[in-house]
mmCIF file of C-alpha atoms in Angstrom:
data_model
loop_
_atom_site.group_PDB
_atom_site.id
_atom_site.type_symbol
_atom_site.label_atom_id
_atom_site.label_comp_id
_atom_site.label_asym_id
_atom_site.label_seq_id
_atom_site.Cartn_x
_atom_site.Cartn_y
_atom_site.Cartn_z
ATOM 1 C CA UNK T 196 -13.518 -2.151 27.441
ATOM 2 C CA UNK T 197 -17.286 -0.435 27.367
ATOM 3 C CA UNK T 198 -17.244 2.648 26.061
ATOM 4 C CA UNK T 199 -17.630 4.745 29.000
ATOM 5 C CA UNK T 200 -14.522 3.468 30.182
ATOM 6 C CA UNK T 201 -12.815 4.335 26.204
ATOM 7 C CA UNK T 202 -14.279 7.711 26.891
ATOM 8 C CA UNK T 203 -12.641 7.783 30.025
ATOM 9 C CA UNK T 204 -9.368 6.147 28.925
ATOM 10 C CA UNK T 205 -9.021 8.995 26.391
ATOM 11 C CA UNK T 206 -8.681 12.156 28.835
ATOM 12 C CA UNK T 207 -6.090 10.957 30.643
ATOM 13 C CA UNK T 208 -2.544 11.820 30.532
ATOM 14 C CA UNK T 209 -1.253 8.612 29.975
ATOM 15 C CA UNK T 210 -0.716 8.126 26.097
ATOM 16 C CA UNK T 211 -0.644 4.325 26.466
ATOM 17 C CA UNK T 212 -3.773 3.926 28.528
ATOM 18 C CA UNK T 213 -5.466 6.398 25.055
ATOM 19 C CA UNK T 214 -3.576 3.713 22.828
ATOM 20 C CA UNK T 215 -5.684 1.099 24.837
ATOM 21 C CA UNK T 216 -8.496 2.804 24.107
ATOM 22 C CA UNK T 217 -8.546 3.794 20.452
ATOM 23 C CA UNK T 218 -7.400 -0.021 19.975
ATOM 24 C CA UNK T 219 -10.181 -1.321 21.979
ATOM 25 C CA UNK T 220 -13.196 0.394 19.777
ATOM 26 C CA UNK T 221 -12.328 -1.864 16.865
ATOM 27 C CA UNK T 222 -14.686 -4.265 19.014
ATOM 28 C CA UNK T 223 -17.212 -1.864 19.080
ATOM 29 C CA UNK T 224 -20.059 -0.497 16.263
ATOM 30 C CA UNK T 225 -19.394 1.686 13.529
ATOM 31 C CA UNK T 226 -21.972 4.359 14.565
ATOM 32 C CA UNK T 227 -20.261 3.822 18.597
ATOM 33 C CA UNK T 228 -16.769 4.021 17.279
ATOM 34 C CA UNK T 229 -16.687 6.905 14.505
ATOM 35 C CA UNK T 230 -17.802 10.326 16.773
ATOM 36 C CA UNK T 231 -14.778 8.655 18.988
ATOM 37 C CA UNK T 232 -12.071 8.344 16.094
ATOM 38 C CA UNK T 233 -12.852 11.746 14.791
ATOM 39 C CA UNK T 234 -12.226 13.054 18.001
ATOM 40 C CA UNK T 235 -9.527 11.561 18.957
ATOM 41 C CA UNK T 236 -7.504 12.660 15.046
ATOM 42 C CA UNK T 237 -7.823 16.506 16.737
ATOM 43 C CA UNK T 238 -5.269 15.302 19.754
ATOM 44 C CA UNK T 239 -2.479 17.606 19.735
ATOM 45 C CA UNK T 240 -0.421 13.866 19.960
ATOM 46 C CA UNK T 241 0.748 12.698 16.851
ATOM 47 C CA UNK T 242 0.069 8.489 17.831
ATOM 48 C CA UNK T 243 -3.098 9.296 19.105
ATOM 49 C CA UNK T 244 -3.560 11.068 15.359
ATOM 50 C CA UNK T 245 -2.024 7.950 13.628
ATOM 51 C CA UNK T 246 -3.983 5.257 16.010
ATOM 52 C CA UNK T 247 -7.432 7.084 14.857
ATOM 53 C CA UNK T 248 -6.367 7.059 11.262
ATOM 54 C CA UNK T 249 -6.072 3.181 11.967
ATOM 55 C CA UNK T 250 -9.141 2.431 13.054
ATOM 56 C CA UNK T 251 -11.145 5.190 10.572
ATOM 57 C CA UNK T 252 -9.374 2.990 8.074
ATOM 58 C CA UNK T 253 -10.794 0.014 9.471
ATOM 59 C CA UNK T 254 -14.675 1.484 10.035
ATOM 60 C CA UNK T 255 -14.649 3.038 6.530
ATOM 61 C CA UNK T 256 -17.511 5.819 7.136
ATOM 62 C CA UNK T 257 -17.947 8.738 5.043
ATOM 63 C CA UNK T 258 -16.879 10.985 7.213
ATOM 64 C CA UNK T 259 -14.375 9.255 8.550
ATOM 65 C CA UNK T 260 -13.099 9.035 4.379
ATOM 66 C CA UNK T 261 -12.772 13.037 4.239
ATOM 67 C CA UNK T 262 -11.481 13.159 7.612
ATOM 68 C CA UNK T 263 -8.429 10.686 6.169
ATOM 69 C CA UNK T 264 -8.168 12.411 3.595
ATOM 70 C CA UNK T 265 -7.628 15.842 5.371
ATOM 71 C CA UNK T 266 -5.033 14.363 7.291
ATOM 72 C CA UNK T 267 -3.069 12.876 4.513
ATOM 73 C CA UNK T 268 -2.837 16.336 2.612
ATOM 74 C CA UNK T 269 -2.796 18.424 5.602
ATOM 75 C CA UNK T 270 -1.319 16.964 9.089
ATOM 76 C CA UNK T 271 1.795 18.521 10.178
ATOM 77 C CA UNK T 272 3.626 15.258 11.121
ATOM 78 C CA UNK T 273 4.515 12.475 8.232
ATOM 79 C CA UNK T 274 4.367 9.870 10.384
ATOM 80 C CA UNK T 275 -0.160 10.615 10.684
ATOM 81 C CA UNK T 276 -0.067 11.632 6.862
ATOM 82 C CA UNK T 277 1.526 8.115 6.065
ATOM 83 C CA UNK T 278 -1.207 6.429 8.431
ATOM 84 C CA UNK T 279 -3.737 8.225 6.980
ATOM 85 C CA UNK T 280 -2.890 7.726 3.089
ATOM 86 C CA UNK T 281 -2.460 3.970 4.084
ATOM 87 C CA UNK T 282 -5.849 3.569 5.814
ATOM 88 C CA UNK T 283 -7.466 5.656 2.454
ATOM 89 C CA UNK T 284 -6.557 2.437 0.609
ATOM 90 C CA UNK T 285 -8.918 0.079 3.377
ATOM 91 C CA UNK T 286 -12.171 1.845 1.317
ATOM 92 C CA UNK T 287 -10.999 0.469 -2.178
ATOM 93 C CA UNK T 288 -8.601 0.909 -5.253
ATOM 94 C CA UNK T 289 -11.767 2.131 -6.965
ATOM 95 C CA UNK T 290 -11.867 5.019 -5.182
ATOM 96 C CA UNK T 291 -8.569 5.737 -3.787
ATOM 97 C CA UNK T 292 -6.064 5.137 -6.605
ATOM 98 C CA UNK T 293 -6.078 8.376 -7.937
ATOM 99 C CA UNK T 294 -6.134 10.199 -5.020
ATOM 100 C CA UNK T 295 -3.007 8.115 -3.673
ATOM 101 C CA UNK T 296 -1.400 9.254 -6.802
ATOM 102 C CA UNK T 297 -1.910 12.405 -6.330
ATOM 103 C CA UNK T 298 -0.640 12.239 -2.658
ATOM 104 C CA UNK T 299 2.577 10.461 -3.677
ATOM 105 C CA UNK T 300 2.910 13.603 -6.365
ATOM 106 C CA UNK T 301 2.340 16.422 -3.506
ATOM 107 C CA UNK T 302 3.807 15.052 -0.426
ATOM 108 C CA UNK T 303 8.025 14.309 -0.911
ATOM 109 C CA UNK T 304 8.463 12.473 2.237
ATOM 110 C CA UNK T 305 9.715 9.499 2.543
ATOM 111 C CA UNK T 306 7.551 7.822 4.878
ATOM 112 C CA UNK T 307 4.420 8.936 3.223
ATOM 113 C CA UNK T 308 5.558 7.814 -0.605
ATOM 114 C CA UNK T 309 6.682 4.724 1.567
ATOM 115 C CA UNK T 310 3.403 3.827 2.609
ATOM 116 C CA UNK T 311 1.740 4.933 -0.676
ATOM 117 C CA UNK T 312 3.325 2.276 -2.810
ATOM 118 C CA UNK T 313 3.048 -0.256 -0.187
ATOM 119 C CA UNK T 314 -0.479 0.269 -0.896
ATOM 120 C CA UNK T 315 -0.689 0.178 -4.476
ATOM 121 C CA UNK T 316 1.215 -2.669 -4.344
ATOM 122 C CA UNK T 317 -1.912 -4.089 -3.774
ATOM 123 C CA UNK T 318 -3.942 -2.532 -6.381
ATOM 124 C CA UNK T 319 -3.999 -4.810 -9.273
ATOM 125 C CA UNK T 320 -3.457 -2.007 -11.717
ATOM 126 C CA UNK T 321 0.104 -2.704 -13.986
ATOM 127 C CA UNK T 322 -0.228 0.774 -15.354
ATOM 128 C CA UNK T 323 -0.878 2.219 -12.217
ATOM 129 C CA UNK T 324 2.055 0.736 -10.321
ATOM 130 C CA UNK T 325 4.267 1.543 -13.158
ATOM 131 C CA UNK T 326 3.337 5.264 -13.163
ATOM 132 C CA UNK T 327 4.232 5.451 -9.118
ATOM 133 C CA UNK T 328 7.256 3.086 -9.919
ATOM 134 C CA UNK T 329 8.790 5.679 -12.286
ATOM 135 C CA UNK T 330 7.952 8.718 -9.691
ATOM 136 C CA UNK T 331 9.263 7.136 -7.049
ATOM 137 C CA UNK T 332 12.416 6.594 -8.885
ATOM 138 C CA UNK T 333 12.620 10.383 -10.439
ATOM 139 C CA UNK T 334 12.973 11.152 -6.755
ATOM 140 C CA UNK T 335 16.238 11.493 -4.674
ATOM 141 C CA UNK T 336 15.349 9.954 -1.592
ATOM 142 C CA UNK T 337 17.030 6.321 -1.887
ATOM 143 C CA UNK T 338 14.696 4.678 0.563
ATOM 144 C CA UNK T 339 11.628 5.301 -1.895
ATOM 145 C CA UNK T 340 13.492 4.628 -4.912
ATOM 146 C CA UNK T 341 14.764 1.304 -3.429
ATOM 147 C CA UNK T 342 10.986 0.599 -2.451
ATOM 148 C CA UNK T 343 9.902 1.767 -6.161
ATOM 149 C CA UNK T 344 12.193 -0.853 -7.224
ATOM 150 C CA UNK T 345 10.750 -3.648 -4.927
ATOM 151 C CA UNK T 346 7.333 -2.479 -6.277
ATOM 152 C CA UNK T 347 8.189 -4.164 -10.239
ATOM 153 C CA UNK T 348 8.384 -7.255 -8.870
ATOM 154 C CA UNK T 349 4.789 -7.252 -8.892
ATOM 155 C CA UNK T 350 4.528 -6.606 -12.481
ATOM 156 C CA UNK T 351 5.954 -10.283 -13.830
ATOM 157 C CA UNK T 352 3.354 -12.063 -15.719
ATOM 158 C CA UNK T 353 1.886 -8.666 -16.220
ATOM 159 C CA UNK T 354 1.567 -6.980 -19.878
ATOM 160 C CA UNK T 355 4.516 -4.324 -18.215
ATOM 161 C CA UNK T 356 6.998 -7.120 -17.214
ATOM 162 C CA UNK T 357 9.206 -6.346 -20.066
ATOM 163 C CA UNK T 358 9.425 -2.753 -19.014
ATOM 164 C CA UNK T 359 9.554 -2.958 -15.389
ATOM 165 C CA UNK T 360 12.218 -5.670 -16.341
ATOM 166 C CA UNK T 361 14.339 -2.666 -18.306
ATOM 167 C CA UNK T 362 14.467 -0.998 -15.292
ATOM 168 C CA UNK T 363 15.675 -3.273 -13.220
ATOM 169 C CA UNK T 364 18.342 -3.758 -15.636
ATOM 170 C CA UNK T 365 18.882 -0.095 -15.521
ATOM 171 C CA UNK T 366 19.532 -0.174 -11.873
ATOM 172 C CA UNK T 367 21.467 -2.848 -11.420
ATOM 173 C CA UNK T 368 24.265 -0.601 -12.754
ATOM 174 C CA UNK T 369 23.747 2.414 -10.357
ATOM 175 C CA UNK T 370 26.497 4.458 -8.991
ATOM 176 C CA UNK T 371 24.499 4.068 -5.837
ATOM 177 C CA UNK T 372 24.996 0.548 -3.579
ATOM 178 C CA UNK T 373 21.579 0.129 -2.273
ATOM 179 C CA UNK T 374 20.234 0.653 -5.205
ATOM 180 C CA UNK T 375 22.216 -1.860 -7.459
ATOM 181 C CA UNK T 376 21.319 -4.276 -4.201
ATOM 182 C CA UNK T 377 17.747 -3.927 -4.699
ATOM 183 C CA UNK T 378 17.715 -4.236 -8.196
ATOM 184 C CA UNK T 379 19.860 -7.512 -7.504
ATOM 185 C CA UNK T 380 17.713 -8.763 -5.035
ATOM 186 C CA UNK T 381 14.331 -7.675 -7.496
ATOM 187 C CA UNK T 382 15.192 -9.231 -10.385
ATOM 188 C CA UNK T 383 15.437 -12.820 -9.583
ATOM 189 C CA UNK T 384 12.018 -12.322 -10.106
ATOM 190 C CA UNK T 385 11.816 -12.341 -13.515
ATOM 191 C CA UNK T 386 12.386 -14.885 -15.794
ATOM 192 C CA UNK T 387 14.276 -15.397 -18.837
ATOM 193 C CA UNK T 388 17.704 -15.163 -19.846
ATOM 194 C CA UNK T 389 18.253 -11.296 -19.536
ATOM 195 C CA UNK T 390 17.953 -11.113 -15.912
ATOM 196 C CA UNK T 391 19.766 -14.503 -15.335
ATOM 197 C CA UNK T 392 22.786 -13.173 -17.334
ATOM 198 C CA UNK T 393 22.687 -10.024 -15.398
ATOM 199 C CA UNK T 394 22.406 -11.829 -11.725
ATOM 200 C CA UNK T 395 25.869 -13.811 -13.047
ATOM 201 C CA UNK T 396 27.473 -10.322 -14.101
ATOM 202 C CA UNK T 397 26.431 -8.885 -10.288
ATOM 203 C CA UNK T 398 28.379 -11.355 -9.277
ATOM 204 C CA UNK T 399 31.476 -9.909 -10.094
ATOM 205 C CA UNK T 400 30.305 -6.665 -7.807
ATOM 206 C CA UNK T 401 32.546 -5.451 -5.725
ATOM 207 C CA UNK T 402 30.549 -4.494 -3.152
ATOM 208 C CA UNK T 403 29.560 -7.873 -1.577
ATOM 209 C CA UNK T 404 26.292 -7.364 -0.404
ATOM 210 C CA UNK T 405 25.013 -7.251 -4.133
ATOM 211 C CA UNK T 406 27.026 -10.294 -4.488
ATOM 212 C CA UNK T 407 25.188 -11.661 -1.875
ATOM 213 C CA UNK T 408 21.799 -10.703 -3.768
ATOM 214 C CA UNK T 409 22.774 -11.918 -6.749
ATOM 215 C CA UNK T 410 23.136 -14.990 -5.449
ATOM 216 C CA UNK T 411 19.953 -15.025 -3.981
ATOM 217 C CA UNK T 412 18.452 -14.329 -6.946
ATOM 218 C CA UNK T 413 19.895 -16.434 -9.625
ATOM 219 C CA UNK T 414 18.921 -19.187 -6.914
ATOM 220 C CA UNK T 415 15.481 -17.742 -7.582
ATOM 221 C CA UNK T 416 16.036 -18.375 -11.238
ATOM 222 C CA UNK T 417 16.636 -21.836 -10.973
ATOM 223 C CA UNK T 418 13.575 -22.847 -8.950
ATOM 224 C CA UNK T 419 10.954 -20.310 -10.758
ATOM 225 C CA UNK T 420 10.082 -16.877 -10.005
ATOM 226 C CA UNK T 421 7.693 -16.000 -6.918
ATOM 227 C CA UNK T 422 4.046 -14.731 -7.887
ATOM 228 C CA UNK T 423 4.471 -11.443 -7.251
ATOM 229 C CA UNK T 424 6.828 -9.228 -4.976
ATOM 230 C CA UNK T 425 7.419 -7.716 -2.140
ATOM 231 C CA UNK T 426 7.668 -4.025 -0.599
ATOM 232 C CA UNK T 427 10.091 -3.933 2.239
ATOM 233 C CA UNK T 428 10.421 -1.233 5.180
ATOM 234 C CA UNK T 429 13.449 0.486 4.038
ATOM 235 C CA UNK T 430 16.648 -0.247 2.887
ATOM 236 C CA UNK T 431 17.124 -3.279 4.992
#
């Protein structure tokens, strides 16, 4: 698609033919494609917002940076601010970390903090992933604590495995179902006899879903933990 034809693409009514569109510039130039995006993250629709965020993420100008940014602290719907916190990350942990921190401090929602530690998942940063681990989990919203929870499973061979270990362990014993599942499921990543003893006393859950995931996990045990683990979308 040339980009008279994007430009064209964009006025029209039809929010799938503007989807087309904004998708369609990732073949085009930086310089071509940023003056588009930022004009397209005023639209008054909220996937036309997120689908610039997208592909400002993916051109990583400066502009387009404080532009992401803006949206992330400011845009009324969660759904951009979550698209726009996760496409932050695309210009580097270096420079991001901190403010994704500070993002996952201001903004309570669940799909934002949601898409905040999926990112610094990736970071590479034990203390880091710790320090959102332990907000998420101060929080009350069970989705984000259950993906806080998914985020220590990154931290095994890490200098913070023992404590992101310790709360695991903490969790497995939660009033709350989903959260005693996730720990369950979690913990088979982590070796040694602690967490194998626990996965045997989950067992014995009488909820049978965390049975199930204990299972899972002390089957885990037995063949070796993975390398590293895994943020879901949600409770699953």
């Amino acid at each position: 698609m040339d980009l008279p034809t994007i430009r064209a693409a964009l006025c029209d009514h039809d929010h799938s033919k503007r989807l087309q569109a904004l998708v369609a510039l990732r073949h085009h130039s930086t310089a071509d494609a940023e003056p588009i995006l930022l004009t397209a993250l005023k639209s008054d629709t909220f996937i036309i917002r997120s689908f610039a965020c997208m592909g400002l993420g993916r051109k990583r100008t400066e502009a387009g940076f404080h532009a992401l940014l803006e949206r992330a602290r400011q845009d009324k719907d969660p759904n951009v601010r979550a698209e726009a916190a996760s496409a932050l990350s695309w210009f580097g942990f270096d420079r991001c970390t901190s403010l994704l921190l500070q993002l996952f401090s201001q903004d309570d929602h669940w799909l934002v903090r949601h898409s905040i530690l999926a990112a610094l998942s990736e970071c590479g940063d034990p203390d880091v992933q710790l320090q959102v681990v332990r907000q998420g989990l101060a929080g009350n919203d069970d989705t984000v604590r259950c993906c806080a929870l998914e985020l220590l499973g990154v931290l095994v061979g890490s200098p913070l495995e023992k404590e992101a270990e310790t709360l695991l362990l903490a969790a497995s014993h939660n009033d709350n179902p989903w959260i005693r599942r996730t720990a369950a499921r979690t913990i088979g990543n982590f070796p040694g006899e602690t967490a194998r003893q626990r996965c045997l006393e989950l067992r014995q859950d009488p909820d049978y879903r965390i049975v199930a995931a204990s299972m899972e996990s002390s089957l885990k045990l037995e063949s070796g933990p993975e390398p590293d683990g895994a943020v879901d979308q949600g409770k699953g």
